[in-house]
Coordinates of C-alpha atoms in Angstrom, one line a residue:
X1 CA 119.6 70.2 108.3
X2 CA 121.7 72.7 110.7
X3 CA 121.4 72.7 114.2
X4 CA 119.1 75.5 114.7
X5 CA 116.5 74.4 111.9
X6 CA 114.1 72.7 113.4
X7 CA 111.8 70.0 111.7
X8 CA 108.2 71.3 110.8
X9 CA 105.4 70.7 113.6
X10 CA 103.7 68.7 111.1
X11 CA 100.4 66.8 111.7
X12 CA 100.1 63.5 112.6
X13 CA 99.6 61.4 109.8
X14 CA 96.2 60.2 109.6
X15 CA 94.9 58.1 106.7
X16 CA 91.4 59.2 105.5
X17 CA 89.1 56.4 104.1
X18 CA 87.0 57.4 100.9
X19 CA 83.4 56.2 100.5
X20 CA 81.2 54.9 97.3
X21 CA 79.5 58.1 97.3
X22 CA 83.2 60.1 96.6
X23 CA 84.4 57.4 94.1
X24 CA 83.2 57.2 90.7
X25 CA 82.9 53.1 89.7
X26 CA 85.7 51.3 87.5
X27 CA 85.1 51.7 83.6
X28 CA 83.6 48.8 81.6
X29 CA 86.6 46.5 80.8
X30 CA 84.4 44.6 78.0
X31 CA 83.8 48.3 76.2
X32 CA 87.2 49.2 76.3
X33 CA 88.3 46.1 74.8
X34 CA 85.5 45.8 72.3
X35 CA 86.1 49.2 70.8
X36 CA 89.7 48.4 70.3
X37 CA 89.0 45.2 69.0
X38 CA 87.0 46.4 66.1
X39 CA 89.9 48.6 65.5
X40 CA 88.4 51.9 66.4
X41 CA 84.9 51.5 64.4
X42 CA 82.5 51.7 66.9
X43 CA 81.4 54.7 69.1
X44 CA 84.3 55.5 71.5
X45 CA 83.1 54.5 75.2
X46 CA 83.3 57.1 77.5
X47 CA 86.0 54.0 79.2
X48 CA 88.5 54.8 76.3
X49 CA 89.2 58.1 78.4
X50 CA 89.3 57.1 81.3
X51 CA 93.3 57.2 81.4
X52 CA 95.3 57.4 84.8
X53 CA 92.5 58.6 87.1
X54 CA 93.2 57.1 89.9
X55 CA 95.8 59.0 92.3
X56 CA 97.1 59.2 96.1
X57 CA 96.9 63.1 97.6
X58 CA 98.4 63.8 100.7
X59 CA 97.6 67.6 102.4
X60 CA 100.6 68.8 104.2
X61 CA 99.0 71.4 106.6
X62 CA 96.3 68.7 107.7
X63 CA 98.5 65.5 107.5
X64 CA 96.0 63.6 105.4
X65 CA 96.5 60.7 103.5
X66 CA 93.8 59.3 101.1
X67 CA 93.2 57.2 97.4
X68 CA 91.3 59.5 95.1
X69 CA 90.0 59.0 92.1
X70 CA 89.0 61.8 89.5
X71 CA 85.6 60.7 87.7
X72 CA 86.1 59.8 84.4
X73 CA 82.7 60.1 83.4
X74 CA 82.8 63.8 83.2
X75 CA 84.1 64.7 79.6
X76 CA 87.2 66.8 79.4
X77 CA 88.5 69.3 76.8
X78 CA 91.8 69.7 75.8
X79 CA 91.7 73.2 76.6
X80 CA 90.1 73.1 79.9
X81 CA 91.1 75.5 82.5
X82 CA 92.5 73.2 85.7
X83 CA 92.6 76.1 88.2
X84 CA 89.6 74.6 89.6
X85 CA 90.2 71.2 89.3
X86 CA 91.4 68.8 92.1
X87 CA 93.9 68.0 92.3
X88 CA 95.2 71.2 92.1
X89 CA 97.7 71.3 89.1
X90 CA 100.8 72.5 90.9
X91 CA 100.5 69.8 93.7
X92 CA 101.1 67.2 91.1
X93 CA 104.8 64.9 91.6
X94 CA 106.6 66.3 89.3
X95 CA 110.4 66.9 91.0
X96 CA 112.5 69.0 88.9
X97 CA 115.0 69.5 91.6
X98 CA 113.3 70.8 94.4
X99 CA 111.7 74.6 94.5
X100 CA 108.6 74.8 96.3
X101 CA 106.5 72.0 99.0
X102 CA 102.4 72.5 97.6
X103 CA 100.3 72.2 100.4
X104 CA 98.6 69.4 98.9
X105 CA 101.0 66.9 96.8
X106 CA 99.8 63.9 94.7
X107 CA 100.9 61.1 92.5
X108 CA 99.7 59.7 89.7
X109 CA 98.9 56.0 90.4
X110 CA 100.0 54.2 87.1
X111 CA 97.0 51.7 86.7
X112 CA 94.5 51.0 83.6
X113 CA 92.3 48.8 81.9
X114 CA 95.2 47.6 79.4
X115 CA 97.8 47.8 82.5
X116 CA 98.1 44.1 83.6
X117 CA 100.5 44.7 86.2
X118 CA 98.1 47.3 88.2
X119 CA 94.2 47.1 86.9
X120 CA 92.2 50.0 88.5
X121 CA 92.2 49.6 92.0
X122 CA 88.7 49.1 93.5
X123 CA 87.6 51.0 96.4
X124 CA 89.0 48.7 99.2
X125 CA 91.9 48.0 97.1
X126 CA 92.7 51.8 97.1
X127 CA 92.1 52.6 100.3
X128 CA 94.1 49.8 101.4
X129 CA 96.6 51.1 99.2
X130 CA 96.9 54.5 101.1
X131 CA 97.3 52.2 104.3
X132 CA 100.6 50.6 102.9
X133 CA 101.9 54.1 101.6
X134 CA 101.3 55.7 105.0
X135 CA 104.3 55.3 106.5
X136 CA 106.2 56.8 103.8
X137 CA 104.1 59.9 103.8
X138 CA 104.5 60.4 107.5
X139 CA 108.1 60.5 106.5
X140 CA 108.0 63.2 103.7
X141 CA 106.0 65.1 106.4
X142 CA 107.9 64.5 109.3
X143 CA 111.2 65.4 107.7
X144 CA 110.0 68.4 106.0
X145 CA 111.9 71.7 107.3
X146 CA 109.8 75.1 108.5
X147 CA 111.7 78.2 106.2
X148 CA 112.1 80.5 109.7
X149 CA 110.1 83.2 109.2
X150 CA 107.4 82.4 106.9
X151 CA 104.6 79.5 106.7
X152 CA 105.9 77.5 104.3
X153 CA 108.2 74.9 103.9
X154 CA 111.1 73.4 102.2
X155 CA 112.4 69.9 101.2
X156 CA 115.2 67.5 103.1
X157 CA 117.0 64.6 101.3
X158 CA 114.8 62.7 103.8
X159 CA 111.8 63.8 102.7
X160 CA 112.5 64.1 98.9
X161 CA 113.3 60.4 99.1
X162 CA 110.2 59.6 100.7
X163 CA 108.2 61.5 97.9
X164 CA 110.1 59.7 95.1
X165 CA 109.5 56.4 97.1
X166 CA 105.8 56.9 97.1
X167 CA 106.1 57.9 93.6
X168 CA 107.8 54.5 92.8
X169 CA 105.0 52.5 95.0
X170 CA 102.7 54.5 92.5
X171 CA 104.4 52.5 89.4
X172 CA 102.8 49.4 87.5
X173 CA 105.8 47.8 88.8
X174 CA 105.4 48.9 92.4
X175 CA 109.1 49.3 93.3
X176 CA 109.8 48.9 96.8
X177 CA 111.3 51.9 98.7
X178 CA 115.0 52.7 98.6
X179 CA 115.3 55.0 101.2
X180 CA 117.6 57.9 101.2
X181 CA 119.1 58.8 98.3
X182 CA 122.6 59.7 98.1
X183 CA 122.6 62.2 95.2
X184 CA 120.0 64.4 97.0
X185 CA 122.2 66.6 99.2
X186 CA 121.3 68.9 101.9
X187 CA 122.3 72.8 101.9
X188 CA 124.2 71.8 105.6
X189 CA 126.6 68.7 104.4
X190 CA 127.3 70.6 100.8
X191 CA 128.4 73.5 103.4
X192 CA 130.0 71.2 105.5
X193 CA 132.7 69.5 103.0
X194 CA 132.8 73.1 100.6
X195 CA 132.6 76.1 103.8
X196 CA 133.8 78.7 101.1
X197 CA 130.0 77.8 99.0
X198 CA 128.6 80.0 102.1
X199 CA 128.9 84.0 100.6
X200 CA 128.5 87.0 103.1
X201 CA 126.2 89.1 100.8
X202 CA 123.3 86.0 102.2
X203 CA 123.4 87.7 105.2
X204 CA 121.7 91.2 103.8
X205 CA 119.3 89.8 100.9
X206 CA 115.9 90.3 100.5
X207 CA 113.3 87.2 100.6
X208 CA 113.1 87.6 96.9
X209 CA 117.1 87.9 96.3
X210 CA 116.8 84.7 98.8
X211 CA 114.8 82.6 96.8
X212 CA 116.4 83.4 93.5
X213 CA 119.4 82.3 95.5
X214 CA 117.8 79.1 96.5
X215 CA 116.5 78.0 92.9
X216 CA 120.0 78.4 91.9
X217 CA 121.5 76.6 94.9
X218 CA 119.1 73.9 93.7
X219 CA 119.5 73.2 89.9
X220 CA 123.4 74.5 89.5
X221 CA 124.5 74.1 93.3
X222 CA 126.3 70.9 92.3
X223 CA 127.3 71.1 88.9
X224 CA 129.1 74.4 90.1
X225 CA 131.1 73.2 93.2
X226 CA 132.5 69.7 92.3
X227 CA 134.0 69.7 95.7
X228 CA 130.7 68.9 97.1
X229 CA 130.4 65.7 95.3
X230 CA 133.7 64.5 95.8
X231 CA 133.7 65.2 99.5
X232 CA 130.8 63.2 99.8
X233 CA 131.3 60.6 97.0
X234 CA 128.4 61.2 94.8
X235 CA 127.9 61.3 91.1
X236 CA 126.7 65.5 90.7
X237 CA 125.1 64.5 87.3
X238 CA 123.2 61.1 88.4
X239 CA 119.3 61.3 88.2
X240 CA 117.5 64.0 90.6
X241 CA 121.1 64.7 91.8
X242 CA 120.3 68.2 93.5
X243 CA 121.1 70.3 96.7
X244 CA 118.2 70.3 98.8
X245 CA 116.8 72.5 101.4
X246 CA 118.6 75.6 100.3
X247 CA 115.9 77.7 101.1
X248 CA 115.3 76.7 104.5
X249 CA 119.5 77.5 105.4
X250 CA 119.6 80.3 103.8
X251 CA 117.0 81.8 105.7
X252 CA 117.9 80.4 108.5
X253 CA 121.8 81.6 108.0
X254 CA 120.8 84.8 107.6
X255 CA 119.1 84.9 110.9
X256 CA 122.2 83.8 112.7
X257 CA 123.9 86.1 111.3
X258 CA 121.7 88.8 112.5
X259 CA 122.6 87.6 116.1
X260 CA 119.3 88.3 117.7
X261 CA 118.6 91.6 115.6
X262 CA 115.5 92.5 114.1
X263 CA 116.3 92.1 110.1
X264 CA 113.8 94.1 107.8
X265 CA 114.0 95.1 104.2
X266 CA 115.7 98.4 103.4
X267 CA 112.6 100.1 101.7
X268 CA 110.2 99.3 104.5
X269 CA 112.1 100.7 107.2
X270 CA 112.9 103.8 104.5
X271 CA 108.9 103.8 104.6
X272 CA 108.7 103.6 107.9
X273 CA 111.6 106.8 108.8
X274 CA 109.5 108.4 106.3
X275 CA 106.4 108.1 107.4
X276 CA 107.7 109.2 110.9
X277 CA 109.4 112.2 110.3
X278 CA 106.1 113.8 108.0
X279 CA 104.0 113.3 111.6
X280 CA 106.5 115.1 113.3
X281 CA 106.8 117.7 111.0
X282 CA 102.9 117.7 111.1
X283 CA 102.9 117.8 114.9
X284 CA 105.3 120.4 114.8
X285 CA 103.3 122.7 112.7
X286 CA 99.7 121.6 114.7
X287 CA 101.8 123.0 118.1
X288 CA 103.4 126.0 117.3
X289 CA 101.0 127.2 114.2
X290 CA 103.4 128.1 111.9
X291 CA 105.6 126.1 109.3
X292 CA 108.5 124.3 110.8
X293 CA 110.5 123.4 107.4
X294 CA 110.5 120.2 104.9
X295 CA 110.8 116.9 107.3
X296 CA 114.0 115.5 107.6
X297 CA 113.7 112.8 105.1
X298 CA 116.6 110.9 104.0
X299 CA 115.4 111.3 100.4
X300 CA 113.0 113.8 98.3
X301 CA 112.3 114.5 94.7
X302 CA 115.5 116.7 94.6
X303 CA 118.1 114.9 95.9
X304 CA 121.0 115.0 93.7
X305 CA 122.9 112.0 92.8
X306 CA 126.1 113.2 95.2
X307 CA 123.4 113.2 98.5
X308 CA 122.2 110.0 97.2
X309 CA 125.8 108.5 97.8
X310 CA 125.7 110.1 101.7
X311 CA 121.9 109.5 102.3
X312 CA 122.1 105.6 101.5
X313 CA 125.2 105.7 104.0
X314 CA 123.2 107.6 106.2
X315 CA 120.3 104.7 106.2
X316 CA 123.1 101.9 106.7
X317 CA 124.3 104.1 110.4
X318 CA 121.3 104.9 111.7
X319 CA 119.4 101.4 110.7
X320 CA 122.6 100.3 112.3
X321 CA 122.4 102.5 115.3
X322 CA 118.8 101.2 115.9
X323 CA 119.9 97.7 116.2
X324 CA 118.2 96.7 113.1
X325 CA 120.1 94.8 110.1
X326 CA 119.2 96.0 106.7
X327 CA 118.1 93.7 103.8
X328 CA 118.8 94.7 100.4
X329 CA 121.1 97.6 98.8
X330 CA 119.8 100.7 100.8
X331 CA 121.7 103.1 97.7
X332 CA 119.8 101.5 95.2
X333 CA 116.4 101.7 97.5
X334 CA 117.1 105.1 97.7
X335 CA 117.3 106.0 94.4
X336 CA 114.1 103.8 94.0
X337 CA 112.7 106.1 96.5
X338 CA 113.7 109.1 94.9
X339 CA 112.1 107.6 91.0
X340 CA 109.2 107.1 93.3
X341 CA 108.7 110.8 94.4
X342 CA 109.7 112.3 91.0
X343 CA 107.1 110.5 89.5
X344 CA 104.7 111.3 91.8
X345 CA 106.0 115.4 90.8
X346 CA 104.9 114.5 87.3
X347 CA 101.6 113.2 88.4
X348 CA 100.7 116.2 90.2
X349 CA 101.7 118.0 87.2
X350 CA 99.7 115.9 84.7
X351 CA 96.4 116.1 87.0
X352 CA 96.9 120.0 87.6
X353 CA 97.7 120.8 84.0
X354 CA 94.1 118.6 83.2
X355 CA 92.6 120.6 85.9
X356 CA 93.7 123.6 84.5
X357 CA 93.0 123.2 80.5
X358 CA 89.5 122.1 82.1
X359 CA 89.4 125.8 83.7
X360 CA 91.0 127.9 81.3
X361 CA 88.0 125.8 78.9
X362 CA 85.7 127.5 81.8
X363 CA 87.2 130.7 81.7
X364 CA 87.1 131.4 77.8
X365 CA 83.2 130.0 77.6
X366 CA 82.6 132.4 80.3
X367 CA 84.1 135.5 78.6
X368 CA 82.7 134.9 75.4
X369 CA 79.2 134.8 77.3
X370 CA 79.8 137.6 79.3
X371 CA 80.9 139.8 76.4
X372 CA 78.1 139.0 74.2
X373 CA 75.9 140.2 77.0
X374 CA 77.8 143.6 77.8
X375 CA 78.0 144.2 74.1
X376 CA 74.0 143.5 74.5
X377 CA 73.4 145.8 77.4
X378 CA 75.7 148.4 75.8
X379 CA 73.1 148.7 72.8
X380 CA 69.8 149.4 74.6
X381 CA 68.3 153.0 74.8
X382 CA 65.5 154.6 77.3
X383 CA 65.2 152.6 80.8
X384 CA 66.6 150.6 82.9
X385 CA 70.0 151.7 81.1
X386 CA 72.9 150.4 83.2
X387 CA 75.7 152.3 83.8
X388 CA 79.5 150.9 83.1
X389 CA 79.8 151.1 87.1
X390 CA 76.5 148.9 87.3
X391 CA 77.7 146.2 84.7
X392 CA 81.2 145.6 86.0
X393 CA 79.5 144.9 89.3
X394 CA 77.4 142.4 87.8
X395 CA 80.0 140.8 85.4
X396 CA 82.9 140.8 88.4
X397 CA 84.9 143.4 86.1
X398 CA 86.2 146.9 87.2
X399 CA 84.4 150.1 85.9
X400 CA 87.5 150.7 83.7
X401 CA 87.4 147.2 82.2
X402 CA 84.2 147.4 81.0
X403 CA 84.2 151.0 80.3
X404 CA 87.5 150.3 77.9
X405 CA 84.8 147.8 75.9
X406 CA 82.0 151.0 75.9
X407 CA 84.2 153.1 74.2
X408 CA 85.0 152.0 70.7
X409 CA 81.2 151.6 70.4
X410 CA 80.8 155.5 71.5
X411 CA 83.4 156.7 69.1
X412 CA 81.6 154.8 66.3
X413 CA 78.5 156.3 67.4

């Protein structure tokens, strides 16, 4: 970890003891073995899948420790959906390198009917078993690291190792722990025997460009700079061999290198100028009454692809001027910007053309009516008999208008 990364305020470690009532019982070792002793003939007992029920969760944000035990009693499809299922999916111990901390992590403890070395472990037994693992889980948690400005966090060598320890207490064989291990490295000692792995475009990236960053730190960092394994003696190919909090330092880099400046991405603060300038212009007009011209935006629909080159270096000086450092590629957030307003042009277009096919639909119904009634009231003899005048009042025509329809009818007359 660097200096300035600080450990997470993680909860004390408490170890929660599970009751009868949240345990299902142990399956029926004489059904098991009787149904495999008759080779599969008799009715499978619901104890033939049972499997590895049995696990050990441990809830980071709450610091809870505690044996579970999913019940086996309760059939399960091979198709069923998990999302809803505890524990959840994507907190199960499955390291490949190390990408994301779930806020609730488990393992898998490898017992069964047919495991001699580790049977099902009874109630007490399991609970018991959570009291022996507890110091290893107050490690994982204690040398977790906070990613600086977000809630989440990301993994240390220390705390990896703890993890893989708990995993290996979880084994039939019930390895004892090993402590550290050497071929977990963290971001600060890969920079700190291979300074030129640090690049300066960290310092403007986005949280996502970040965390792409980060995975790749973590599955190629050391196949990619074999100076970091031979400056700290390590096999880069050996088993879990992975950098390690790279997230956490890279975020934490880039806020050093802001120096005490705000940092925000390029298109919110774009937003934000934005949004800014259209209530002043709005202000503007509500004071003096009278249209002031288009706000001073740094981009519109029309902005050619030359004031796109000076706009996004007008973003970078006065973001700049502001005190605030810019995350992200303010040309290409620009011309974002500028896709975003064109295609909100074309909307408007879309939506009035509908409107206006719906109208023009209004307008030729309309005329065909009012016709067919002029052509009506042209027809009639004796009283009322309206005159043209009279008609293109009622029809919202001029006297000529309808007076121009009269006449072909007199003339055939």
């Amino acid at each position: 970890m660097t200096e300035t990364q600080t450990t997470t305020p993680a909860p004390a470690l408490t170890v929660r003891e599970m009751t009868a009532t949240e345990v299902p019982p142990l399956p029926d070792p004489a059904k098991y073995k009787a149904y495999f002793d008759a080779e599969g003939r008799l009715p499978a007992p619901r104890e033939v899948d049972a499997g590895h029920y049995q696990q050990l969760v441990l809830e980071v944000r709450t610091g809870r420790l505690y044996f579970y035990a999913q019940d086996w009693r309760i059939p399960r499809g091979l198709n069923d959906d998990r999302a809803d299922r505890f524990p959840p999916i994507e907190g199960i111990w499955a390291p490949f390198h190390w990408l994301k901390v779930p806020d609730i992590i488990f393992w898998t403890i490898d017992s069964g009917i047919p495991v001699q070395e580790r049977p099902y472990l009874t109630l007490e037994e399991g609970n018991q078993f959570a009291r022996e693992v507890a110091p290893l889980a107050e490690a994982l948690l204690l040398n977790l690291v906070a990613v600086p400005g977000t809630d989440t966090f990301d993994w240390s060598a220390e705390s990896a190792s703890a993890g893989l320890d708990i995993q290996a207490a979880c084994s039939r064989h019930k390895t004892p722990p090993r402590g550290r291990r050497p071929e977990l490295v963290n971001m600060a000692e890969a920079v700190s025997v291979h300074p030129r792995l640090v690049q300066d475009r960290w310092a403007t990236m986005t949280d996502a460009q970040l965390d792409e960053e980060a995975e790749h730190l973590n599955r190629c960092g050391l196949d990619h700079n074999q100076q970091i394994a031979k400056g700290l003696g390590i096999d880069p190919r050996g088993h879990y061999a992975s950098l390690v909090g790279t997230r956490a330092w890279l975020y934490e880099q880039r806020l050093m290198k802001a120096a005490g400046r705000p940092v925000q991405s390029v298109e919110k603060w774009l937003a934000a100028t934005e949004a800014a300038a259209v209530k002043r212009a709005h202000a503007e007009l509500a004071q003096s009454g009278e249209p002031t011209g288009q706000a001073d935006l740094y981009v519109t629909a029309d902005t050619t692809d030359a004031e796109l080159e000076t706009s996004a270096e007008r973003v970078v000086q006065d973001a700049e001027s502001e005190g605030i450092v810019l995350l992200g590629d303010a040309k290409r957030a620009a011309t974002a910007r500028r896709v975003q307003l064109r295609q909100q042009v074309l909307d408007e277009l879309a939506m009035f053309g509908t409107a206006r096919a719906e109208a023009e639909k209004v307008v030729k119904s309309s005329r065909s009516a009012i016709y067919s009634r002029l052509y009506q009231a042209f027809s009639w003899d004796g009283q009322p008999v309206p005159s043209d005048a009279d008609l293109g009042r009622l029809a919202q025509m001029s006297r000529q208008a309808v007076n121009k329809l009269h006449e072909p009818l007199d003339a055939d007359a």
